[in-house]
Amino acid sequence: MTTSLHRLEALAHPARVRIVQLLAELPDEETAKDPRCGTAYGVCFCHLKEKTGLSAPTVSHHLRILREAGLVEGVRVGRWTYYRLRPGALEAVARELLGLAQRARALEERSA
């Protein structure tokens, strides 16, 4: 079972945050025209590699961590793998952070 803590840990690395941002932004007009990729399943690995400037093994490593945390999913089509965000998992992280912020705000207001 994936916990909120596991998801937060997965987002604790700048490269993984960048990949999540790219998955939220892509495909854009440029990548949608790329003949190597389609857009029906998500973002092709090749675009994540190009846009991050990281090596293929490094991108794969970070994607594995994000997949294990349940934040992204991969769809294999032929020889390509496409990635997309799992909005519900991101919303769960946002709710957890919002709950922490609300508790901190309540403590602050009681102290004032």
Short mmCIF file of N, CA and C in Angstrom, two decimals, residues 6-108:
data_model
loop_
_atom_site.label_atom_id
_atom_site.label_comp_id
_atom_site.label_asym_id
_atom_site.label_seq_id
_atom_site.Cartn_x
_atom_site.Cartn_y
_atom_site.Cartn_z
N HIS A 6 5.22 7.90 1.57
CA HIS A 6 5.94 7.32 0.44
C HIS A 6 5.86 8.25 -0.78
N ARG A 7 4.69 8.82 -0.98
CA ARG A 7 4.53 9.74 -2.12
C ARG A 7 5.32 11.02 -1.91
N LEU A 8 5.32 11.53 -0.69
CA LEU A 8 6.11 12.73 -0.40
C LEU A 8 7.60 12.47 -0.58
N GLU A 9 8.06 11.31 -0.15
CA GLU A 9 9.46 10.96 -0.34
C GLU A 9 9.81 10.89 -1.82
N ALA A 10 8.89 10.37 -2.62
CA ALA A 10 9.13 10.29 -4.07
C ALA A 10 9.26 11.68 -4.69
N LEU A 11 8.57 12.64 -4.11
CA LEU A 11 8.61 14.01 -4.64
C LEU A 11 9.72 14.86 -4.01
N ALA A 12 10.55 14.23 -3.20
CA ALA A 12 11.60 14.97 -2.49
C ALA A 12 12.85 15.21 -3.34
N HIS A 13 12.87 14.72 -4.55
CA HIS A 13 14.03 14.90 -5.41
C HIS A 13 13.68 15.87 -6.55
N PRO A 14 14.52 16.86 -6.81
CA PRO A 14 14.22 17.85 -7.85
C PRO A 14 13.97 17.25 -9.23
N ALA A 15 14.68 16.19 -9.59
CA ALA A 15 14.48 15.58 -10.91
C ALA A 15 13.09 14.96 -11.00
N ARG A 16 12.62 14.36 -9.92
CA ARG A 16 11.29 13.76 -9.94
C ARG A 16 10.20 14.82 -9.97
N VAL A 17 10.42 15.91 -9.28
CA VAL A 17 9.47 17.03 -9.35
C VAL A 17 9.41 17.56 -10.78
N ARG A 18 10.56 17.66 -11.41
CA ARG A 18 10.61 18.14 -12.80
C ARG A 18 9.86 17.19 -13.74
N ILE A 19 10.04 15.89 -13.53
CA ILE A 19 9.33 14.92 -14.36
C ILE A 19 7.82 15.06 -14.18
N VAL A 20 7.37 15.23 -12.94
CA VAL A 20 5.94 15.42 -12.68
C VAL A 20 5.45 16.69 -13.37
N GLN A 21 6.24 17.76 -13.29
CA GLN A 21 5.86 19.00 -13.99
C GLN A 21 5.76 18.78 -15.49
N LEU A 22 6.73 18.07 -16.06
CA LEU A 22 6.70 17.80 -17.49
C LEU A 22 5.49 16.97 -17.88
N LEU A 23 5.16 15.98 -17.07
CA LEU A 23 3.98 15.16 -17.37
C LEU A 23 2.70 15.98 -17.32
N ALA A 24 2.68 17.02 -16.49
CA ALA A 24 1.51 17.90 -16.43
C ALA A 24 1.45 18.84 -17.63
N GLU A 25 2.60 19.15 -18.21
CA GLU A 25 2.67 20.13 -19.31
C GLU A 25 2.66 19.48 -20.70
N LEU A 26 3.17 18.28 -20.83
CA LEU A 26 3.30 17.63 -22.12
C LEU A 26 2.11 16.71 -22.37
N PRO A 27 1.78 16.36 -23.57
CA PRO A 27 2.45 16.82 -24.78
C PRO A 27 2.05 18.25 -25.13
N ASP A 28 3.05 19.00 -25.56
CA ASP A 28 2.80 20.36 -26.03
C ASP A 28 2.76 20.32 -27.56
N GLU A 29 2.67 21.49 -28.19
CA GLU A 29 2.56 21.52 -29.65
C GLU A 29 3.77 20.88 -30.32
N GLU A 30 4.94 21.07 -29.76
CA GLU A 30 6.16 20.52 -30.34
C GLU A 30 6.20 18.99 -30.25
N THR A 31 5.97 18.47 -29.06
CA THR A 31 6.09 17.03 -28.87
C THR A 31 4.93 16.27 -29.51
N ALA A 32 3.77 16.88 -29.62
CA ALA A 32 2.62 16.22 -30.24
C ALA A 32 2.87 15.95 -31.71
N LYS A 33 3.75 16.72 -32.35
CA LYS A 33 4.04 16.55 -33.78
C LYS A 33 5.17 15.55 -34.03
N ASP A 34 5.79 15.08 -32.97
CA ASP A 34 6.93 14.18 -33.09
C ASP A 34 6.46 12.84 -33.66
N PRO A 35 7.01 12.40 -34.81
CA PRO A 35 6.54 11.15 -35.42
C PRO A 35 6.89 9.90 -34.60
N ARG A 36 7.80 10.02 -33.63
CA ARG A 36 8.15 8.86 -32.80
C ARG A 36 7.05 8.54 -31.81
N CYS A 37 6.20 9.51 -31.53
CA CYS A 37 5.27 9.35 -30.42
C CYS A 37 3.85 9.71 -30.80
N GLY A 38 2.95 9.10 -30.10
CA GLY A 38 1.55 9.48 -30.17
C GLY A 38 1.20 10.19 -28.88
N THR A 39 -0.01 10.63 -28.76
CA THR A 39 -0.39 11.34 -27.54
C THR A 39 -1.51 10.64 -26.80
N ALA A 40 -2.01 9.54 -27.35
CA ALA A 40 -3.17 8.88 -26.74
C ALA A 40 -2.89 8.30 -25.38
N TYR A 41 -1.65 7.89 -25.12
CA TYR A 41 -1.34 7.17 -23.89
C TYR A 41 -0.59 7.99 -22.86
N GLY A 42 -0.12 9.16 -23.22
CA GLY A 42 0.66 9.98 -22.30
C GLY A 42 1.89 10.52 -23.00
N VAL A 43 2.96 10.68 -22.24
CA VAL A 43 4.19 11.28 -22.75
C VAL A 43 5.23 10.19 -22.95
N CYS A 44 5.83 10.19 -24.11
CA CYS A 44 6.85 9.20 -24.45
C CYS A 44 8.10 9.42 -23.60
N PHE A 45 8.73 8.32 -23.22
CA PHE A 45 9.97 8.37 -22.44
C PHE A 45 11.00 9.28 -23.11
N CYS A 46 11.08 9.23 -24.44
CA CYS A 46 12.09 10.02 -25.15
C CYS A 46 11.95 11.51 -24.87
N HIS A 47 10.73 11.99 -24.72
CA HIS A 47 10.53 13.41 -24.43
C HIS A 47 10.95 13.75 -23.01
N LEU A 48 10.69 12.85 -22.08
CA LEU A 48 11.12 13.09 -20.70
C LEU A 48 12.65 13.14 -20.64
N LYS A 49 13.28 12.26 -21.35
CA LYS A 49 14.75 12.24 -21.40
C LYS A 49 15.28 13.54 -22.00
N GLU A 50 14.71 13.95 -23.12
CA GLU A 50 15.16 15.17 -23.79
C GLU A 50 14.92 16.41 -22.94
N LYS A 51 13.74 16.51 -22.37
CA LYS A 51 13.37 17.72 -21.63
C LYS A 51 14.09 17.86 -20.28
N THR A 52 14.46 16.72 -19.67
CA THR A 52 15.18 16.81 -18.40
C THR A 52 16.69 16.94 -18.60
N GLY A 53 17.18 16.46 -19.75
CA GLY A 53 18.62 16.48 -19.99
C GLY A 53 19.36 15.41 -19.21
N LEU A 54 18.63 14.47 -18.64
CA LEU A 54 19.22 13.39 -17.87
C LEU A 54 19.45 12.18 -18.77
N SER A 55 20.33 11.29 -18.33
CA SER A 55 20.58 10.07 -19.09
C SER A 55 19.36 9.15 -19.00
N ALA A 56 19.25 8.24 -19.95
CA ALA A 56 18.12 7.30 -19.97
C ALA A 56 18.05 6.48 -18.68
N PRO A 57 19.18 5.93 -18.19
CA PRO A 57 19.08 5.18 -16.94
C PRO A 57 18.61 6.02 -15.75
N THR A 58 19.02 7.28 -15.72
CA THR A 58 18.62 8.16 -14.61
C THR A 58 17.13 8.47 -14.69
N VAL A 59 16.64 8.75 -15.88
CA VAL A 59 15.20 9.01 -16.03
C VAL A 59 14.41 7.76 -15.66
N SER A 60 14.88 6.59 -16.11
CA SER A 60 14.20 5.34 -15.77
C SER A 60 14.15 5.13 -14.26
N HIS A 61 15.25 5.41 -13.58
CA HIS A 61 15.31 5.27 -12.13
C HIS A 61 14.27 6.15 -11.45
N HIS A 62 14.21 7.41 -11.85
CA HIS A 62 13.26 8.33 -11.24
C HIS A 62 11.82 7.95 -11.57
N LEU A 63 11.57 7.50 -12.79
CA LEU A 63 10.22 7.06 -13.16
C LEU A 63 9.81 5.83 -12.35
N ARG A 64 10.74 4.94 -12.09
CA ARG A 64 10.43 3.75 -11.29
C ARG A 64 9.98 4.17 -9.88
N ILE A 65 10.69 5.11 -9.30
CA ILE A 65 10.32 5.58 -7.96
C ILE A 65 8.94 6.24 -7.98
N LEU A 66 8.68 7.05 -8.98
CA LEU A 66 7.37 7.70 -9.10
C LEU A 66 6.26 6.67 -9.34
N ARG A 67 6.55 5.63 -10.14
CA ARG A 67 5.55 4.56 -10.37
C ARG A 67 5.28 3.79 -9.08
N GLU A 68 6.35 3.44 -8.36
CA GLU A 68 6.18 2.69 -7.12
C GLU A 68 5.40 3.48 -6.08
N ALA A 69 5.52 4.79 -6.12
CA ALA A 69 4.78 5.65 -5.21
C ALA A 69 3.34 5.87 -5.68
N GLY A 70 3.04 5.39 -6.88
CA GLY A 70 1.68 5.52 -7.41
C GLY A 70 1.36 6.87 -8.01
N LEU A 71 2.39 7.68 -8.24
CA LEU A 71 2.16 9.03 -8.77
C LEU A 71 2.05 9.06 -10.29
N VAL A 72 2.71 8.12 -10.96
CA VAL A 72 2.63 8.04 -12.41
C VAL A 72 2.36 6.60 -12.82
N GLU A 73 1.90 6.44 -14.04
CA GLU A 73 1.72 5.10 -14.58
C GLU A 73 2.32 5.07 -15.97
N GLY A 74 2.81 3.90 -16.34
CA GLY A 74 3.39 3.72 -17.66
C GLY A 74 2.54 2.77 -18.48
N VAL A 75 2.44 3.07 -19.77
CA VAL A 75 1.69 2.23 -20.70
C VAL A 75 2.64 1.84 -21.83
N ARG A 76 2.86 0.57 -21.99
CA ARG A 76 3.76 0.08 -23.03
C ARG A 76 2.96 -0.12 -24.31
N VAL A 77 3.42 0.50 -25.39
CA VAL A 77 2.79 0.36 -26.70
C VAL A 77 3.92 0.07 -27.68
N GLY A 78 3.96 -1.16 -28.16
CA GLY A 78 5.06 -1.54 -29.04
C GLY A 78 6.38 -1.46 -28.29
N ARG A 79 7.33 -0.74 -28.85
CA ARG A 79 8.63 -0.61 -28.18
C ARG A 79 8.73 0.63 -27.32
N TRP A 80 7.69 1.44 -27.29
CA TRP A 80 7.71 2.68 -26.51
C TRP A 80 6.89 2.55 -25.25
N THR A 81 7.29 3.29 -24.23
CA THR A 81 6.50 3.38 -23.01
C THR A 81 6.10 4.83 -22.82
N TYR A 82 4.83 5.02 -22.57
CA TYR A 82 4.27 6.35 -22.37
C TYR A 82 3.92 6.50 -20.89
N TYR A 83 4.10 7.70 -20.37
CA TYR A 83 3.86 7.95 -18.95
C TYR A 83 2.82 9.04 -18.78
N ARG A 84 2.04 8.90 -17.73
CA ARG A 84 1.05 9.94 -17.40
C ARG A 84 0.89 9.99 -15.89
N LEU A 85 0.43 11.14 -15.45
CA LEU A 85 0.21 11.35 -14.01
C LEU A 85 -1.04 10.62 -13.56
N ARG A 86 -1.08 10.29 -12.29
CA ARG A 86 -2.27 9.74 -11.65
C ARG A 86 -2.82 10.86 -10.76
N PRO A 87 -3.77 11.65 -11.28
CA PRO A 87 -4.26 12.83 -10.56
C PRO A 87 -4.74 12.52 -9.15
N GLY A 88 -5.39 11.40 -8.94
CA GLY A 88 -5.89 11.07 -7.61
C GLY A 88 -4.77 10.95 -6.59
N ALA A 89 -3.63 10.40 -7.01
CA ALA A 89 -2.50 10.28 -6.10
C ALA A 89 -1.93 11.65 -5.76
N LEU A 90 -1.85 12.53 -6.75
CA LEU A 90 -1.37 13.88 -6.49
C LEU A 90 -2.33 14.64 -5.59
N GLU A 91 -3.62 14.43 -5.80
CA GLU A 91 -4.62 15.07 -4.94
C GLU A 91 -4.50 14.58 -3.49
N ALA A 92 -4.18 13.29 -3.31
CA ALA A 92 -4.01 12.76 -1.95
C ALA A 92 -2.83 13.44 -1.26
N VAL A 93 -1.75 13.66 -1.99
CA VAL A 93 -0.58 14.35 -1.43
C VAL A 93 -0.97 15.79 -1.08
N ALA A 94 -1.71 16.43 -1.97
CA ALA A 94 -2.14 17.82 -1.71
C ALA A 94 -3.03 17.89 -0.47
N ARG A 95 -3.94 16.92 -0.32
CA ARG A 95 -4.82 16.91 0.87
C ARG A 95 -4.00 16.72 2.14
N GLU A 96 -3.01 15.84 2.09
CA GLU A 96 -2.15 15.60 3.25
C GLU A 96 -1.41 16.88 3.63
N LEU A 97 -0.85 17.55 2.64
CA LEU A 97 -0.13 18.80 2.91
C LEU A 97 -1.07 19.89 3.41
N LEU A 98 -2.26 19.96 2.84
CA LEU A 98 -3.24 20.94 3.29
C LEU A 98 -3.63 20.67 4.75
N GLY A 99 -3.82 19.41 5.10
CA GLY A 99 -4.14 19.07 6.48
C GLY A 99 -3.04 19.49 7.44
N LEU A 100 -1.78 19.27 7.05
CA LEU A 100 -0.66 19.70 7.88
C LEU A 100 -0.65 21.22 8.04
N ALA A 101 -0.89 21.92 6.94
CA ALA A 101 -0.90 23.38 6.98
C ALA A 101 -2.03 23.89 7.87
N GLN A 102 -3.19 23.26 7.80
CA GLN A 102 -4.32 23.68 8.62
C GLN A 102 -4.04 23.45 10.10
N ARG A 103 -3.40 22.32 10.44
CA ARG A 103 -3.05 22.07 11.85
C ARG A 103 -2.03 23.09 12.34
N ALA A 104 -1.06 23.40 11.49
CA ALA A 104 -0.04 24.39 11.86
C ALA A 104 -0.69 25.76 12.04
N ARG A 105 -1.62 26.11 11.18
CA ARG A 105 -2.32 27.39 11.28
C ARG A 105 -3.12 27.45 12.58
N ALA A 106 -3.80 26.37 12.92
CA ALA A 106 -4.59 26.34 14.16
C ALA A 106 -3.70 26.52 15.38
N LEU A 107 -2.54 25.85 15.38
CA LEU A 107 -1.60 26.01 16.49
C LEU A 107 -1.08 27.45 16.57
N GLU A 108 -0.81 28.02 15.45
CA GLU A 108 -0.33 29.41 15.40
C GLU A 108 -1.38 30.35 15.94
#
